[in-house]
């Protein structure tokens, strides 16, 4: 497991897909590889309100990465100092073993170079003390990058603030008052 | 070499402030201006580099060789393109008069130059895209407050409850409002969202009503009914600032929540609950007046009803409500100058092509005109023949409803000139195309952003043009010179324009270097709610009975008419936007096309089953105007009377290879009809037939 955690606060995510482009812009990628993805599921009704789920899928930078084990040339590596899993492009021969090995479909194909490319938490930026591209420019600031313990704390803090602001009886998102009668699905009016 | 340039994004019309990092002459990184946006930027903003490097945008001046729309072009020099354009325009002017030339553009920082150009030619016919988007919102605001919608803004940060009528705020991506609203929600602000389908905004709301299409006005009248019956309004404010309350009271008396339930499908007691709940938070509440307000031919009355609800809550010029934008003058500065105000510029006397200010559309805003009247005016030759159309960063063929009719109209023109960055449908159908440098390659006129804190922003060139393109301020000056009216463009550089704009303000250009903008006030300027609100109506009040409307013979309160339901197998076509694309301008951007390459047709599960349509299946959509083929997205969360598709797909320009022929075109299906009071087109007033393809 890398020393970092990229926390996606899905309640603040609006599925605008900006993170995907920020990432591509920083890596100067062609059309094709998408190193992080926001997968949208829905809308569906949950508790009387429509819900859309956004699942953020960067690389998880595993403790024992499938892709590193599968790579026959040593191109796929895990950085000793912080656990970031990355591709050394010079060593990659484009065999796609990493793409087959990863259970989450993280390693991507770069048609311009004929090699694998993947999320490396923008280590070029991280090494300069900056946040990964997806985090730095996130529209709603729903992406957070840092140490895992900090991420958890920020969530608690947010919840506490919300509680204090609206009173304990109201959670972040709940209908004001239960509808006084069950909601009927709308029906078409007769044509005139 | 590394440099950082503050500028203004232009991937959409919001114009977010940006900081651009340039390395060795190439744009390396674009981020939201950290002084205002915490660095945030949307997908479109980051895809600016993809537009910069795109070889499928307009790259050099071209003159048409084959038939219109055939796609055979001759690459020419700027000198030849400008001389040829001037010659053609001169021919039209000498034969049919200057009013036979019409200029349309998407409102932008250089609009004052375009208006100068048209007045110099002697034509009254400049229009913007504004009416197509929100003409009726503009008119509604003027009838009530004397201000246009563009002169009003919303204090999201302090708003405790916001009601959104299809205002899909989390998919239309204005960064500042989104960030402010998200922060407010964390502090407990509530959202009520009303739409004919469940958007992402609906999924973030605390209350969602799936309303029968076209009945929002009935809902609002019922809300007013409850508010007035139960005295839920801000009495002090209303007594001071509102005229016509008694007339409204009488008018909405019969329009009860029970009546509205029949119309809208929203349970009466829920309507009552909203009225009571929102009243508790007044005046820090907002009934959002909408941005795109162009759905139905009675749009003016719906938009007025929203603004009236705000007035009843006392939220106009309130913290957490609507704030009238303050100008440089309000901040103690001299006026921001526009070239169009220069002395000696002719004031054309001919009536406008669209009837604005005349008998046809007497109260619409002549600063914008009513663009969708263009094809109708050309075809009918009313009020006179129109023979030349100039389009600047606006795509009338694809933005005005009824694509096929638009083409038939353009066929009647002697000359079509397009100035744009993108290879638009109109560019493809033009006689001459003049390519504009994209926003990272040029500087533009300064932006005077009026607001609680009036601020001036600067778009500054980051890199040299990649292709044989020019900035618009230079193109229009050269075109004017070729037409013998160059004297009205007294500048040679962008700095000359900036200095002209700032001539009465005493702000040196160097002040923009630190942050890319100059704020004219430290604190928000809010007028005193007891005596200081400067409404610009004749009475100085919010006029529920509008003198502007009544003088021109329009009723301020018009009896409600129930929208007709579509016949079986047919649906009301509704359209909208998403977070990734801007109107019709980004569908071919490599990065954005990758994210959303096509549109789909939302259709209700029950209705789809009746027609034998399953999710993901291709369907044929047709209307009296046109036809399209598109994949179905079957969902419970769209009203059974409606179908929905994203705007701007189904493109017909072969050289824009990424978006060519992808999805269906809403424009091809829509009929061109207008709210003849407010000026918006009725974009949701077309019934379409849907069947498996």
PDB file of C-alpha atoms in Angstrom, chain B residues 7 80 88 106 124 134 189 196 248 252 265 287 352 371 404 500 516 522 535 542 574 636-637 645 669:
ATOM      1  CA  UNK B   7      -6.044  35.065 -18.442  1.00  0.00           C
ATOM      2  CA  UNK B  80      -7.539  38.228 -50.465  1.00  0.00           C
ATOM      3  CA  UNK B  88     -19.308  40.974 -51.689  1.00  0.00           C
ATOM      4  CA  UNK B 106     -22.399  34.766 -29.249  1.00  0.00           C
ATOM      5  CA  UNK B 124     -29.330  48.170 -37.267  1.00  0.00           C
ATOM      6  CA  UNK B 134     -32.900  33.455 -22.287  1.00  0.00           C
ATOM      7  CA  UNK B 189     -28.474  25.121   2.802  1.00  0.00           C
ATOM      8  CA  UNK B 196     -39.052  16.653 -16.000  1.00  0.00           C
ATOM      9  CA  UNK B 248     -51.750  39.360  -7.888  1.00  0.00           C
ATOM     10  CA  UNK B 252     -53.987  33.622  -7.946  1.00  0.00           C
ATOM     11  CA  UNK B 265     -48.607  15.914 -10.652  1.00  0.00           C
ATOM     12  CA  UNK B 287     -36.175  30.987  -6.563  1.00  0.00           C
ATOM     13  CA  UNK B 352     -34.565  45.827 -37.139  1.00  0.00           C
ATOM     14  CA  UNK B 371     -31.908  35.783 -33.407  1.00  0.00           C
ATOM     15  CA  UNK B 404     -33.491  22.358 -42.500  1.00  0.00           C
ATOM     16  CA  UNK B 500      -9.541  53.199 -24.396  1.00  0.00           C
ATOM     17  CA  UNK B 516      -5.128  38.906 -13.725  1.00  0.00           C
ATOM     18  CA  UNK B 522     -13.067  45.602  -1.212  1.00  0.00           C
ATOM     19  CA  UNK B 535     -35.187  49.734  -9.220  1.00  0.00           C
ATOM     20  CA  UNK B 542     -40.975  45.925  -8.502  1.00  0.00           C
ATOM     21  CA  UNK B 574     -36.830  18.431 -24.096  1.00  0.00           C
ATOM     22  CA  UNK B 636     -38.101   5.639 -14.610  1.00  0.00           C
ATOM     23  CA  UNK B 637     -36.782   9.083 -13.893  1.00  0.00           C
ATOM     24  CA  UNK B 645     -31.558  14.614 -25.482  1.00  0.00           C
ATOM     25  CA  UNK B 669     -36.323  18.265 -34.867  1.00  0.00           C
TER      26      UNK B 669
END
